[in-house]
PDB file of C-alpha atoms in Angstrom:
ATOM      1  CA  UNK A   1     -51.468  21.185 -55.449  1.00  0.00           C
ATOM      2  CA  UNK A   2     -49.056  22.777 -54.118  1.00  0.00           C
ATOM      3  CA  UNK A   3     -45.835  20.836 -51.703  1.00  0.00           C
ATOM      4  CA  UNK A   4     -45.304  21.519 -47.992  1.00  0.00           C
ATOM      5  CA  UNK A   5     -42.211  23.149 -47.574  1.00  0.00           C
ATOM      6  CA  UNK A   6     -38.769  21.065 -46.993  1.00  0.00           C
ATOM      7  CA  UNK A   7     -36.299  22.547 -45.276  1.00  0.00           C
ATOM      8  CA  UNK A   8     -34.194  21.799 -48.667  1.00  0.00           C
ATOM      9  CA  UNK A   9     -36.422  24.358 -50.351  1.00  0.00           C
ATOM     10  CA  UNK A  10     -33.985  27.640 -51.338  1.00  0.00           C
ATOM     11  CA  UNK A  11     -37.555  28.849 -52.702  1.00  0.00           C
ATOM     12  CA  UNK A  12     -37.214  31.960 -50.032  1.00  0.00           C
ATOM     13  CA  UNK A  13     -39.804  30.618 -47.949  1.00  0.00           C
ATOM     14  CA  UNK A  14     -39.190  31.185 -43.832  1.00  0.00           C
ATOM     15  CA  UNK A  15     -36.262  28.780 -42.832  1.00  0.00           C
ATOM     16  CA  UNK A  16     -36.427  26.404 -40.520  1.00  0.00           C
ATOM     17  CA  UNK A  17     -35.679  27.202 -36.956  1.00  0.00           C
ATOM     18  CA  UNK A  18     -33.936  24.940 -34.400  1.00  0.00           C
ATOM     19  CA  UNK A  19     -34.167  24.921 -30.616  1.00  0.00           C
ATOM     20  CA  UNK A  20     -30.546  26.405 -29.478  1.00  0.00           C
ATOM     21  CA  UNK A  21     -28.558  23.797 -28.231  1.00  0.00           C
ATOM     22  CA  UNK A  22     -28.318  23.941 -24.113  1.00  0.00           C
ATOM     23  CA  UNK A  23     -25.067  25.573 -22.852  1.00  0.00           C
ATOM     24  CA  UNK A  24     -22.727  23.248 -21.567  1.00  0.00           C
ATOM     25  CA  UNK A  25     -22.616  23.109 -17.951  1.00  0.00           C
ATOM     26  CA  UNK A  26     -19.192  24.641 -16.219  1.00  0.00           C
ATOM     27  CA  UNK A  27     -16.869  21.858 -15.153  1.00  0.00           C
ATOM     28  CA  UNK A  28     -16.724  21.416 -11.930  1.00  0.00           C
ATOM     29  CA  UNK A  29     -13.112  20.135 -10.645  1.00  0.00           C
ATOM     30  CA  UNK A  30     -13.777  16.529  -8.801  1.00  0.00           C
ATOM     31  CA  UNK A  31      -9.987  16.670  -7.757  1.00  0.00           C
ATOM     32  CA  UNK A  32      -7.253  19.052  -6.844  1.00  0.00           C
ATOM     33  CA  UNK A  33      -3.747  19.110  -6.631  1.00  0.00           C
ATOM     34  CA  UNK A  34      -2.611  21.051  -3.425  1.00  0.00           C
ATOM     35  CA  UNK A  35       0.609  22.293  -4.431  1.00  0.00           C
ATOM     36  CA  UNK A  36       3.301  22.780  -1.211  1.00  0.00           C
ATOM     37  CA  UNK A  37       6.535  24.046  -0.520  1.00  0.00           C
ATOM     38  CA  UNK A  38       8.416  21.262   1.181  1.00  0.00           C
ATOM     39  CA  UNK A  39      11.511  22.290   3.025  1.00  0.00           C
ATOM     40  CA  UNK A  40      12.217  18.857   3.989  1.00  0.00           C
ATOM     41  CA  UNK A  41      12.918  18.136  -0.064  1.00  0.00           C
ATOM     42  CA  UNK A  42      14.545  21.480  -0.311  1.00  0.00           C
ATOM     43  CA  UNK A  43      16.776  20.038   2.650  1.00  0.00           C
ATOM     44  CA  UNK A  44      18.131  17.025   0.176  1.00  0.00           C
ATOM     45  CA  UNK A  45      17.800  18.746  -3.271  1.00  0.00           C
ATOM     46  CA  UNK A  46      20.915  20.970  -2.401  1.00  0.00           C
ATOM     47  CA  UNK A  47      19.962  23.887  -4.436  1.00  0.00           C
ATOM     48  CA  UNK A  48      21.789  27.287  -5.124  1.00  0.00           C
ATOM     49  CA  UNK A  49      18.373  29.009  -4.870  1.00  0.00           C
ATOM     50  CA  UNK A  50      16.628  30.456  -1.295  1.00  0.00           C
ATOM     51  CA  UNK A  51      13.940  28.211  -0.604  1.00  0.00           C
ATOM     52  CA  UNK A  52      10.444  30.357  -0.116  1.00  0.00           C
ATOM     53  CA  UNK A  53       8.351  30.285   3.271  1.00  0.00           C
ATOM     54  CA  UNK A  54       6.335  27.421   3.064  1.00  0.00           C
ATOM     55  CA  UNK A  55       2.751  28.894   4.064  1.00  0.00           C
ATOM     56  CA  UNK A  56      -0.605  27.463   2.511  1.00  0.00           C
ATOM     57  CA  UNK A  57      -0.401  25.065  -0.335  1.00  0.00           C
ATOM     58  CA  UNK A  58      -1.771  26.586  -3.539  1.00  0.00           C
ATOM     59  CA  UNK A  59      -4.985  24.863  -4.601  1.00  0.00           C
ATOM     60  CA  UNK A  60      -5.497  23.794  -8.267  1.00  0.00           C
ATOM     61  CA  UNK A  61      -8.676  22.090  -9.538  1.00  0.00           C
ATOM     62  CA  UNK A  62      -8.391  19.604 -12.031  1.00  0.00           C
ATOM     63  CA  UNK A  63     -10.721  20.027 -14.808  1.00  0.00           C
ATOM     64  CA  UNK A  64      -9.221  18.097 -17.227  1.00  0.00           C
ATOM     65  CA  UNK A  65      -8.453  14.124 -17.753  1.00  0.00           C
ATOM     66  CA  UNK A  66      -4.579  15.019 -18.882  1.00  0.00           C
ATOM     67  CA  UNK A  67      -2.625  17.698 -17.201  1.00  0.00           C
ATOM     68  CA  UNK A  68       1.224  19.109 -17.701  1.00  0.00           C
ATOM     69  CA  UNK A  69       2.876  19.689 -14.829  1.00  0.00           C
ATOM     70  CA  UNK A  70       5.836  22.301 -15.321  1.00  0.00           C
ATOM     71  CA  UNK A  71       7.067  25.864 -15.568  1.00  0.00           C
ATOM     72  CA  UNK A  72       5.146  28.282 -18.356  1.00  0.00           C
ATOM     73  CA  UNK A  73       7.188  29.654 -21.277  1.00  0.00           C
ATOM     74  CA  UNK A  74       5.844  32.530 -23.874  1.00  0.00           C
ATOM     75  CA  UNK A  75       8.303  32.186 -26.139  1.00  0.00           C
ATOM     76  CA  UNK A  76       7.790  28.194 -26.349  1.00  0.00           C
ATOM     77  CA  UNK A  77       3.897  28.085 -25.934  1.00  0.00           C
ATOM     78  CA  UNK A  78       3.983  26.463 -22.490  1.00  0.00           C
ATOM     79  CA  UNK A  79       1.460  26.730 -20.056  1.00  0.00           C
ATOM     80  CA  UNK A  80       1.198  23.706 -17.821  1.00  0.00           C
ATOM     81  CA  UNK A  81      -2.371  23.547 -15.515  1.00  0.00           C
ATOM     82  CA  UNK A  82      -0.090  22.753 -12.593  1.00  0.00           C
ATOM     83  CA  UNK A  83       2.213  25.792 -12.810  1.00  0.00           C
ATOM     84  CA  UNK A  84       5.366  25.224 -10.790  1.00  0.00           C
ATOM     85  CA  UNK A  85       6.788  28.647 -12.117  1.00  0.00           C
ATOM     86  CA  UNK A  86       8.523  29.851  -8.884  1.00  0.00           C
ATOM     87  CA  UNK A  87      10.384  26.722  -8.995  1.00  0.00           C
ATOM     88  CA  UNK A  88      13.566  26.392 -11.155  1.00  0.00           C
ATOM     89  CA  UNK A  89      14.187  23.353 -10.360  1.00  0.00           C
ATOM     90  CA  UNK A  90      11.235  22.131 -12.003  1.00  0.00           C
ATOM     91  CA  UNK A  91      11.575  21.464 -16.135  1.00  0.00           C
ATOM     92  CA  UNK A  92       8.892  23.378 -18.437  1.00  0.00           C
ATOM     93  CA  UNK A  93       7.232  20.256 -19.218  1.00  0.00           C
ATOM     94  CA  UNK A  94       8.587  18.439 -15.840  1.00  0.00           C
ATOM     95  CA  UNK A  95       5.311  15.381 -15.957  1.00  0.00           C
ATOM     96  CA  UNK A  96       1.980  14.803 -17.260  1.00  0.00           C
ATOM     97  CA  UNK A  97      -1.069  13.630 -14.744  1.00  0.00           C
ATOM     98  CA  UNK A  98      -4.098  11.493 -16.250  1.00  0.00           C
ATOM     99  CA  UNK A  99      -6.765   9.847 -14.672  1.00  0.00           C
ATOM    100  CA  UNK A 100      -9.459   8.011 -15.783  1.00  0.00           C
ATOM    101  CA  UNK A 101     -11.931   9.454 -13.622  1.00  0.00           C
ATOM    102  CA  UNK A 102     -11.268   7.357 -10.646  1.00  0.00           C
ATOM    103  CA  UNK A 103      -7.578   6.992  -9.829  1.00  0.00           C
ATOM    104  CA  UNK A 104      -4.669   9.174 -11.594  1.00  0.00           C
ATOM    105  CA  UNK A 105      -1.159   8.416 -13.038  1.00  0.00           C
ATOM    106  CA  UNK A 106       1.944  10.597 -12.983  1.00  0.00           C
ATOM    107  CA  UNK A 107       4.374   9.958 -16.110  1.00  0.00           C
ATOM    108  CA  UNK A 108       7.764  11.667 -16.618  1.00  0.00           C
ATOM    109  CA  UNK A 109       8.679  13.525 -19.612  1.00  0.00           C
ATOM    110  CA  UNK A 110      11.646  13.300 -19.317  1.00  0.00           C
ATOM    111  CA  UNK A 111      12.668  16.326 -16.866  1.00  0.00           C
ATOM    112  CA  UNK A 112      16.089  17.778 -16.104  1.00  0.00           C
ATOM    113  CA  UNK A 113      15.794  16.755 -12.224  1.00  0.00           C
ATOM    114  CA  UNK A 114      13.511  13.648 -11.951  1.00  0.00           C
ATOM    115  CA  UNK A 115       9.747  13.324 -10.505  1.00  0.00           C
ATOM    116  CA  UNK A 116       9.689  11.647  -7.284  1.00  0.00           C
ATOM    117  CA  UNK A 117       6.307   9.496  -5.636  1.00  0.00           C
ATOM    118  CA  UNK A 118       6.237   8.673  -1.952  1.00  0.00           C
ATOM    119  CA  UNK A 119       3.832   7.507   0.600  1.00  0.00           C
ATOM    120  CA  UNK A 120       3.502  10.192   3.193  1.00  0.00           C
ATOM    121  CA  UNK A 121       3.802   7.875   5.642  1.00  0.00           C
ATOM    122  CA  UNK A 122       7.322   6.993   4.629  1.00  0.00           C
ATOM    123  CA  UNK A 123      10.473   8.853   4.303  1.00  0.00           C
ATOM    124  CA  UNK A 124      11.558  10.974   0.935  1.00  0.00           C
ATOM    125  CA  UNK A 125      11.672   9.516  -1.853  1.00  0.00           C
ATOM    126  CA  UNK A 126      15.791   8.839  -3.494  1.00  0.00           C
ATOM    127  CA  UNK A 127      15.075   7.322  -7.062  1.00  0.00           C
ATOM    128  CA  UNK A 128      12.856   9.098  -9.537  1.00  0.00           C
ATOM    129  CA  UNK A 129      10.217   7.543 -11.225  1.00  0.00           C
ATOM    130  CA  UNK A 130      11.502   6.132 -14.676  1.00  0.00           C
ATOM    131  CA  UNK A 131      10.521   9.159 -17.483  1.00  0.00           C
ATOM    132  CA  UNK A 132       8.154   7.599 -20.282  1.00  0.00           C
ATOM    133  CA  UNK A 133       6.219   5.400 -17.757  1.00  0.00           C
ATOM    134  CA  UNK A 134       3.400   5.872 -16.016  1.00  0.00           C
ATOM    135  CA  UNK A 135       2.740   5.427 -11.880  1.00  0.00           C
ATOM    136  CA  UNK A 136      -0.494   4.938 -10.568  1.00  0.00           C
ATOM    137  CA  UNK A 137      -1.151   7.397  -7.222  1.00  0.00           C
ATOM    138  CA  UNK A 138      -2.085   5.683  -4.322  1.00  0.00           C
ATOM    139  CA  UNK A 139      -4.478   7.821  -2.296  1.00  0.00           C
ATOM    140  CA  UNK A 140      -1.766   8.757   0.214  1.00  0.00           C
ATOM    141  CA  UNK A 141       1.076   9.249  -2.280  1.00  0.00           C
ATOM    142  CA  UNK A 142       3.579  12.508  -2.875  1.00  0.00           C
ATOM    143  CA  UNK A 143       5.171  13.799  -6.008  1.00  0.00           C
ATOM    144  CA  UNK A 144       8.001  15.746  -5.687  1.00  0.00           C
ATOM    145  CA  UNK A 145       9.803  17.697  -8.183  1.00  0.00           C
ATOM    146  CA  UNK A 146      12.225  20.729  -8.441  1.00  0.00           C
ATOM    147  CA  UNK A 147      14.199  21.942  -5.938  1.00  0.00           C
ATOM    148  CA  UNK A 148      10.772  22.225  -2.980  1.00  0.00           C
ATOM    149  CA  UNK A 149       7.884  21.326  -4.514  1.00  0.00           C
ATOM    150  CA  UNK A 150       5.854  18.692  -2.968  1.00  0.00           C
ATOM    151  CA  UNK A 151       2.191  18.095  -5.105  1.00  0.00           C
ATOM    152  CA  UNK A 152      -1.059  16.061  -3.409  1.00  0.00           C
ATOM    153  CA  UNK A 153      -3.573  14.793  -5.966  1.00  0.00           C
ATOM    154  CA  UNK A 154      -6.790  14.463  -3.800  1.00  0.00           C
ATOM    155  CA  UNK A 155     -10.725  14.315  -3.754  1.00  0.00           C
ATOM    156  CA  UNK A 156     -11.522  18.269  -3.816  1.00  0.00           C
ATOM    157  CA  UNK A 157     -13.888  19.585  -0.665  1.00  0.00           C
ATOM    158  CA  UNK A 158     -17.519  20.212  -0.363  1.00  0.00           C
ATOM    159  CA  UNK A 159     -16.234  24.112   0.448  1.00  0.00           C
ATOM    160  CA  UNK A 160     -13.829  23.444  -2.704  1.00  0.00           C
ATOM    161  CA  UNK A 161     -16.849  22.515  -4.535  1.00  0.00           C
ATOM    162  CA  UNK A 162     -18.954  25.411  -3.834  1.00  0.00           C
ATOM    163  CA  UNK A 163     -16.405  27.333  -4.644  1.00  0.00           C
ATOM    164  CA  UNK A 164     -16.442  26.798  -8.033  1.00  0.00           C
ATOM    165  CA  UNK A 165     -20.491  27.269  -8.810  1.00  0.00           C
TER     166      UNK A 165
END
């Protein structure tokens, strides 16, 4: 009598065939960091550079639990989610956000020119945050880094959602 087939059998027989797994759905950004040119930090940061017309804040989804805040560089493989490029104030790897799905935490790494947190309701901030430590982000809370940049970590939008299907 002769065996079923196993799918161990290299006798030539048809293989066995698998479903496909389902493609992963598209990740959808929960939060954003709204990303501002703040002349009132430019005011205090007294830097050589022309400070550029505030305007709209840039909107950046964020898609992933870790993120690098900073300026990109080729030549040493940086290319932070949060790109504060225009900003030379800012270090190439100026701070790292996390979250854990439900509140978020600004760390750091040990930048040239500090990273500030604020409330918005209260004046700027003077003391940086101490680099290798984490700060939790109230919901109303500022960072500030470089020489104007002013980021918001906040719930994204209905329209921000729908913008991303």
């Amino acid at each position: 009598m002769p065996r079923p087939a196993s799918p161990l059998d290299l006798s030539g027989g048809p293989a066995p065939t698998t479903p496909p797994a389902p493609a992963a759905p598209a990740a959808t950004a929960e939060w954003v960091v709204e990303r501002w040119v703040d002349p009132d930090w430019y005011a205090v940061q007294q830097s050589d550079d022309p400070c550029p017309s505030p305007g709209l804040p840039a909107i950046i989804p964020l898609v992933e639990k870790s993120l690098l805040i900073g300026r990109p560089s080729r030549s040493r493989g940086i290319s932070p989610e949060v790109d504060c490029g225009d900003d030379t104030g800012v270090s190439r790897r100026q701070a790292q956000l996390t979250t854990d799905g439900q509140r978020w935490w600004v760390e750091d790494l040990q930048s040239s020119n500090g990273t500030y947190v604020a409330s918005a309701a209260g004046p700027l901030p003077e003391t940086p945050i101490v680099p290798g430590q984490r700060q939790e982000l109230n919901p109303d809370d500022r960072i500030y880094v470089g020489a104007w940049t002013r980021l918001v970590v906040r719930k994204a939008t209905p329209e921000e959602l729908a913008g991303q299907a």
